[in-house]
Amino acid sequence: MTKKAESERIDIYTRITDGIVEELESGVRPWMKPWSAANTLGRINRPVRHNGLPYSGMNVLLLWSEQVSRRFSSSMWMTFKQALELGGAVRKGETGSTVVFASRFTKSVADGNGNDVDREIPFLKAYSVFNIEQIEGLPDTYHAPPTKVPDPVERIARADLFFRNTGAVIRHGGNQAYYSPIMDYIQMPPFEAFRDAAGYAAVLSHEAHWTAAVQRVGRDLSRYAKDRTDRAREELIAELGSCFLCADLGIAPELEPRPDHASYLQSWLSVLANDKRAIFQAAAHAQRAV
């Protein structure tokens, strides 16, 4: 990788992270923006590509933020070239929104013993996409009325089925929600302690910590109770994972952070200030957790 390419890659991390830090400093959790926006009458979806496949990880955060700030009602995005291939054209004067593509390439390097070894080098590439509301001439199917939002009972039934199918052991009692890595169970307050079934599901969705076990995705929680930074990173993963999952299930996450989670704000700011890749890593872990 050339020095110029390396510099551009670092700049992508810095530019995106600095924008998130700015919002956190103003008290806004950017991953909550879709639900805290004024127009939340419809279901909140993950952003989707031109072919209907959902975006994942960091791109969900980037495009949610763009959709809210630019007041797009559609969650579908495509590149300039894809619009042309579909018979459309981006309107003159429209500006794109940044998404990123992460991958790896193999490079032969010296190992210090005079031997060449192949190493995988990660890289990050940024490119622009446009919301379909910025594009003219697309087939009518791209402007079809949104699908009917399932009624609350149906959405809760779907969420219940999802959590049941995970196989997670969920115990009830007390006044705290948490995951016990030693005993491998999720503890939840009694169902009656929540304002409604959606509130219960929203809190349960936050216990993505359960996925960390070695037989699931294998995220290391050994320092969670000892190290404030490790704890903050894991809670950020759980927050993002909760938002991703709630969008998939058609319910709203916890809009108001619990007292113990509100205290993580300064820790998140510290983590992001010291590691420009932290939010990208957290989003990737959250995606795997979901």
Tab-separated table of C-alpha atoms in Angstrom:
chain	number	residue	atom	x	y	z
A	1	MET	CA	0.000	0.000	0.000
A	2	THR	CA	1.403	3.419	-0.962
A	3	LYS	CA	1.870	6.188	1.604
A	4	LYS	CA	-0.871	8.162	-0.143
A	5	ALA	CA	-3.331	5.269	0.094
A	6	GLU	CA	-2.419	4.717	3.743
A	7	SER	CA	-2.954	8.412	4.480
A	8	GLU	CA	-6.348	8.379	2.754
A	9	ARG	CA	-7.366	5.288	4.732
A	10	ILE	CA	-6.410	6.926	8.025
A	11	ASP	CA	-8.262	10.065	6.994
A	12	ILE	CA	-11.469	8.068	6.451
A	13	TYR	CA	-11.288	6.702	9.994
A	14	THR	CA	-10.521	10.133	11.420
A	15	ARG	CA	-13.139	12.036	9.457
A	16	ILE	CA	-15.975	9.676	10.333
A	17	THR	CA	-14.936	9.233	13.967
A	18	ASP	CA	-14.586	12.987	14.502
A	19	GLY	CA	-18.155	13.483	13.262
A	20	ILE	CA	-19.480	10.886	15.717
A	21	VAL	CA	-17.453	12.399	18.572
A	22	GLU	CA	-18.933	15.820	17.792
A	23	GLU	CA	-22.451	14.429	18.106
A	24	LEU	CA	-21.667	12.572	21.329
A	25	GLU	CA	-20.204	15.739	22.817
A	26	SER	CA	-23.532	17.475	22.131
A	27	GLY	CA	-25.364	14.670	23.932
A	28	VAL	CA	-26.641	12.916	20.810
A	29	ARG	CA	-26.124	9.196	20.344
A	30	PRO	CA	-26.026	9.121	16.522
A	31	TRP	CA	-27.169	5.500	16.292
A	32	MET	CA	-30.441	6.577	17.975
A	33	LYS	CA	-31.239	9.323	15.468
A	34	PRO	CA	-33.771	7.388	13.373
A	35	TRP	CA	-35.999	6.839	16.399
A	36	SER	CA	-35.587	10.278	17.946
A	37	ALA	CA	-36.388	12.087	14.697
A	38	ALA	CA	-39.766	13.787	14.425
A	39	ASN	CA	-41.107	11.508	11.692
A	40	THR	CA	-41.129	8.024	13.155
A	41	LEU	CA	-44.617	7.015	12.106
A	42	GLY	CA	-43.299	4.322	9.803
A	43	ARG	CA	-41.079	1.435	10.676
A	44	ILE	CA	-37.358	2.151	11.043
A	45	ASN	CA	-35.428	-0.064	8.655
A	46	ARG	CA	-31.801	-0.710	7.987
A	47	PRO	CA	-30.567	1.148	4.903
A	48	VAL	CA	-30.730	-1.063	1.812
A	49	ARG	CA	-28.853	-1.295	-1.475
A	50	HIS	CA	-30.444	-0.955	-4.912
A	51	ASN	CA	-31.108	-4.706	-4.927
A	52	GLY	CA	-32.836	-4.701	-1.547
A	53	LEU	CA	-29.928	-6.201	0.410
A	54	PRO	CA	-29.409	-4.390	3.725
A	55	TYR	CA	-26.236	-2.547	4.605
A	56	SER	CA	-24.389	-3.739	7.683
A	57	GLY	CA	-22.029	-2.547	10.390
A	58	MET	CA	-20.625	0.957	10.092
A	59	ASN	CA	-22.597	1.739	6.952
A	60	VAL	CA	-25.860	1.421	8.884
A	61	LEU	CA	-24.758	4.240	11.195
A	62	LEU	CA	-23.489	6.393	8.338
A	63	LEU	CA	-26.630	6.097	6.237
A	64	TRP	CA	-29.052	6.380	9.157
A	65	SER	CA	-27.385	9.663	10.025
A	66	GLU	CA	-27.545	10.870	6.420
A	67	GLN	CA	-31.179	9.842	6.010
A	68	VAL	CA	-32.234	11.740	9.125
A	69	SER	CA	-30.132	14.867	8.610
A	70	ARG	CA	-31.125	15.165	4.934
A	71	ARG	CA	-34.751	14.202	5.599
A	72	PHE	CA	-34.996	11.367	3.117
A	73	SER	CA	-38.040	9.166	3.595
A	74	SER	CA	-36.560	6.306	1.572
A	75	SER	CA	-33.966	3.948	3.031
A	76	MET	CA	-32.669	2.804	-0.386
A	77	TRP	CA	-29.291	3.915	-1.755
A	78	MET	CA	-27.244	3.270	-4.879
A	79	THR	CA	-24.099	4.432	-6.627
A	80	PHE	CA	-24.057	6.845	-9.562
A	81	LYS	CA	-23.243	3.950	-11.895
A	82	GLN	CA	-26.002	1.728	-10.530
A	83	ALA	CA	-28.527	4.513	-11.113
A	84	LEU	CA	-27.428	4.762	-14.764
A	85	GLU	CA	-27.635	1.000	-15.214
A	86	LEU	CA	-31.232	1.103	-13.960
A	87	GLY	CA	-32.159	3.858	-16.414
A	88	GLY	CA	-32.005	6.672	-13.879
A	89	ALA	CA	-29.758	9.673	-13.367
A	90	VAL	CA	-28.656	11.555	-10.270
A	91	ARG	CA	-30.111	15.065	-10.394
A	92	LYS	CA	-27.639	17.832	-11.134
A	93	GLY	CA	-26.240	19.424	-7.992
A	94	GLU	CA	-26.977	16.480	-5.701
A	95	THR	CA	-24.187	15.366	-3.369
A	96	GLY	CA	-23.519	11.787	-2.377
A	97	SER	CA	-23.241	10.202	1.053
A	98	THR	CA	-20.187	8.308	2.221
A	99	VAL	CA	-20.158	4.563	2.819
A	100	VAL	CA	-17.139	2.365	3.363
A	101	PHE	CA	-15.925	-0.978	2.095
A	102	ALA	CA	-13.516	-3.038	4.201
A	103	SER	CA	-11.492	-5.899	2.803
A	104	ARG	CA	-8.005	-7.383	2.756
A	105	PHE	CA	-5.296	-7.995	0.207
A	106	THR	CA	-2.319	-10.319	0.350
A	107	LYS	CA	1.175	-8.848	0.276
A	108	SER	CA	4.535	-10.619	0.271
A	109	VAL	CA	6.810	-9.200	2.982
A	110	ALA	CA	10.140	-10.165	4.520
A	111	ASP	CA	9.833	-11.962	7.856
A	112	GLY	CA	13.182	-10.851	9.291
A	113	ASN	CA	14.872	-14.157	8.498
A	114	GLY	CA	15.376	-13.478	4.831
A	115	ASN	CA	12.176	-15.256	3.834
A	116	ASP	CA	9.166	-13.811	2.045
A	117	VAL	CA	5.831	-14.540	3.677
A	118	ASP	CA	2.312	-13.652	2.590
A	119	ARG	CA	0.432	-11.386	4.955
A	120	GLU	CA	-3.141	-10.167	4.770
A	121	ILE	CA	-3.311	-6.386	4.887
A	122	PRO	CA	-6.666	-4.813	5.790
A	123	PHE	CA	-7.824	-1.785	3.854
A	124	LEU	CA	-10.766	0.585	3.942
A	125	LYS	CA	-12.205	2.331	0.918
A	126	ALA	CA	-14.791	5.114	0.944
A	127	TYR	CA	-17.223	5.728	-1.901
A	128	SER	CA	-20.422	7.691	-2.467
A	129	VAL	CA	-24.008	6.557	-2.757
A	130	PHE	CA	-27.193	8.479	-3.447
A	131	ASN	CA	-30.632	8.116	-1.949
A	132	ILE	CA	-33.238	7.213	-4.548
A	133	GLU	CA	-34.961	10.520	-3.768
A	134	GLN	CA	-31.941	12.187	-5.408
A	135	ILE	CA	-32.383	10.186	-8.610
A	136	GLU	CA	-34.719	10.702	-11.552
A	137	GLY	CA	-35.946	8.176	-14.081
A	138	LEU	CA	-35.810	5.027	-11.956
A	139	PRO	CA	-38.403	2.319	-12.688
A	140	ASP	CA	-41.692	2.782	-10.843
A	141	THR	CA	-40.944	-0.242	-8.677
A	142	TYR	CA	-38.342	1.837	-6.819
A	143	HIS	CA	-41.034	4.309	-5.810
A	144	ALA	CA	-43.648	1.797	-4.727
A	145	PRO	CA	-45.563	2.589	-1.530
A	146	PRO	CA	-43.781	1.317	1.578
A	147	THR	CA	-44.824	-2.074	2.828
A	148	LYS	CA	-47.450	-2.067	5.533
A	149	VAL	CA	-46.001	-1.825	9.008
A	150	PRO	CA	-46.965	-4.937	11.022
A	151	ASP	CA	-49.255	-4.193	13.946
A	152	PRO	CA	-47.674	-4.087	17.439
A	153	VAL	CA	-48.932	-7.532	18.424
A	154	GLU	CA	-47.416	-9.108	15.316
A	155	ARG	CA	-44.098	-7.309	15.867
A	156	ILE	CA	-43.870	-8.424	19.498
A	157	ALA	CA	-44.756	-11.996	18.526
A	158	ARG	CA	-41.920	-11.925	15.989
A	159	ALA	CA	-39.491	-10.551	18.588
A	160	ASP	CA	-40.540	-13.203	21.115
A	161	LEU	CA	-39.963	-15.920	18.529
A	162	PHE	CA	-36.534	-14.520	17.678
A	163	PHE	CA	-35.344	-14.451	21.290
A	164	ARG	CA	-36.767	-17.903	21.955
A	165	ASN	CA	-34.968	-19.323	18.926
A	166	THR	CA	-31.591	-18.033	20.125
A	167	GLY	CA	-31.671	-20.673	22.837
A	168	ALA	CA	-30.494	-18.140	25.426
A	169	VAL	CA	-31.330	-18.958	29.045
A	170	ILE	CA	-33.331	-15.974	30.301
A	171	ARG	CA	-34.075	-15.704	34.009
A	172	HIS	CA	-36.439	-13.213	35.611
A	173	GLY	CA	-36.298	-11.430	38.955
A	174	GLY	CA	-34.724	-8.435	40.651
A	175	ASN	CA	-34.478	-4.969	39.132
A	176	GLN	CA	-31.477	-5.269	36.818
A	177	ALA	CA	-30.878	-6.571	33.304
A	178	TYR	CA	-27.475	-8.150	32.701
A	179	TYR	CA	-25.615	-11.110	31.238
A	180	SER	CA	-23.645	-13.481	33.477
A	181	PRO	CA	-20.651	-14.778	31.478
A	182	ILE	CA	-19.739	-17.276	34.202
A	183	MET	CA	-23.183	-18.867	34.363
A	184	ASP	CA	-24.072	-18.043	30.741
A	185	TYR	CA	-27.555	-16.681	31.307
A	186	ILE	CA	-29.370	-13.387	30.826
A	187	GLN	CA	-31.077	-11.876	33.863
A	188	MET	CA	-34.143	-9.702	33.277
A	189	PRO	CA	-36.504	-7.921	35.674
A	190	PRO	CA	-40.012	-9.414	35.782
A	191	PHE	CA	-42.072	-8.757	32.666
A	192	GLU	CA	-44.520	-6.757	34.767
A	193	ALA	CA	-41.773	-4.232	35.599
A	194	PHE	CA	-41.769	-2.890	32.031
A	195	ARG	CA	-44.124	-0.311	30.556
A	196	ASP	CA	-45.180	-2.763	27.839
A	197	ALA	CA	-44.034	-5.779	25.852
A	198	ALA	CA	-42.047	-3.583	23.444
A	199	GLY	CA	-40.126	-2.077	26.375
A	200	TYR	CA	-39.235	-5.545	27.602
A	201	ALA	CA	-38.022	-6.596	24.149
A	202	ALA	CA	-35.984	-3.392	23.784
A	203	VAL	CA	-34.106	-4.023	27.034
A	204	LEU	CA	-33.585	-7.688	26.170
A	205	SER	CA	-32.151	-6.708	22.780
A	206	HIS	CA	-29.385	-4.849	24.599
A	207	GLU	CA	-28.076	-8.039	26.176
A	208	ALA	CA	-26.030	-8.798	23.073
A	209	HIS	CA	-23.279	-9.521	25.604
A	210	TRP	CA	-24.687	-13.093	25.537
A	211	THR	CA	-23.234	-13.561	22.062
A	212	ALA	CA	-19.676	-13.107	23.386
A	213	ALA	CA	-19.360	-16.690	24.628
A	214	VAL	CA	-16.678	-18.741	22.877
A	215	GLN	CA	-19.266	-21.123	21.365
A	216	ARG	CA	-20.988	-18.115	19.723
A	217	VAL	CA	-18.843	-15.285	18.339
A	218	GLY	CA	-16.029	-15.497	20.890
A	219	ARG	CA	-15.702	-11.901	22.112
A	220	ASP	CA	-13.363	-11.587	25.089
A	221	LEU	CA	-15.168	-10.321	28.207
A	222	SER	CA	-12.432	-11.317	30.659
A	223	ARG	CA	-11.566	-7.684	31.446
A	224	TYR	CA	-15.116	-6.318	31.377
A	225	ALA	CA	-15.380	-6.012	35.161
A	226	LYS	CA	-11.793	-4.819	35.658
A	227	ASP	CA	-11.062	-2.361	32.880
A	228	ARG	CA	-13.202	0.716	32.264
A	229	THR	CA	-12.102	1.003	28.642
A	230	ASP	CA	-12.886	-2.636	27.844
A	231	ARG	CA	-16.266	-2.231	29.533
A	232	ALA	CA	-17.020	0.895	27.503
A	233	ARG	CA	-16.110	-0.869	24.255
A	234	GLU	CA	-18.368	-3.818	25.063
A	235	GLU	CA	-21.273	-1.547	26.033
A	236	LEU	CA	-20.866	0.326	22.752
A	237	ILE	CA	-21.115	-2.992	20.903
A	238	ALA	CA	-24.277	-3.826	22.847
A	239	GLU	CA	-25.826	-0.409	22.121
A	240	LEU	CA	-25.164	-0.645	18.399
A	241	GLY	CA	-26.274	-4.260	18.302
A	242	SER	CA	-29.510	-3.358	20.033
A	243	CYS	CA	-30.262	-0.688	17.420
A	244	PHE	CA	-29.491	-3.038	14.528
A	245	LEU	CA	-31.630	-5.793	16.012
A	246	CYS	CA	-34.545	-3.527	16.921
A	247	ALA	CA	-34.632	-2.231	13.350
A	248	ASP	CA	-34.710	-5.814	12.086
A	249	LEU	CA	-37.509	-6.741	14.504
A	250	GLY	CA	-39.544	-3.575	13.940
A	251	ILE	CA	-39.419	-2.304	17.520
A	252	ALA	CA	-37.836	0.771	19.098
A	253	PRO	CA	-34.687	0.385	21.233
A	254	GLU	CA	-34.250	2.003	24.640
A	255	LEU	CA	-34.439	5.661	23.677
A	256	GLU	CA	-33.435	6.861	27.135
A	257	PRO	CA	-30.210	5.264	28.364
A	258	ARG	CA	-30.331	3.473	31.683
A	259	PRO	CA	-28.413	5.256	34.458
A	260	ASP	CA	-25.561	2.749	34.271
A	261	HIS	CA	-25.296	3.151	30.510
A	262	ALA	CA	-25.477	6.953	30.539
A	263	SER	CA	-22.234	6.926	32.492
A	264	TYR	CA	-20.480	5.331	29.511
A	265	LEU	CA	-20.764	8.490	27.420
A	266	GLN	CA	-17.488	9.975	28.656
A	267	SER	CA	-15.789	6.595	28.346
A	268	TRP	CA	-16.946	6.312	24.730
A	269	LEU	CA	-15.615	9.773	23.991
A	270	SER	CA	-12.274	8.800	25.497
A	271	VAL	CA	-12.133	5.537	23.526
A	272	LEU	CA	-12.997	7.220	20.224
A	273	ALA	CA	-10.538	10.054	20.815
A	274	ASN	CA	-7.693	7.601	21.374
A	275	ASP	CA	-8.629	5.051	18.718
A	276	LYS	CA	-10.045	6.276	15.418
A	277	ARG	CA	-10.953	2.722	14.439
A	278	ALA	CA	-12.905	1.904	17.586
A	279	ILE	CA	-16.363	2.778	16.239
A	280	PHE	CA	-15.700	0.738	13.078
A	281	GLN	CA	-14.633	-2.248	15.171
A	282	ALA	CA	-17.633	-1.860	17.492
A	283	ALA	CA	-20.042	-1.735	14.544
A	284	ALA	CA	-18.462	-4.855	13.036
A	285	HIS	CA	-18.712	-6.712	16.371
A	286	ALA	CA	-22.315	-5.541	16.755
A	287	GLN	CA	-23.134	-6.878	13.301
A	288	ARG	CA	-21.702	-10.300	14.173
A	289	ALA	CA	-23.552	-10.270	17.494
A	290	VAL	CA	-26.888	-9.599	15.794
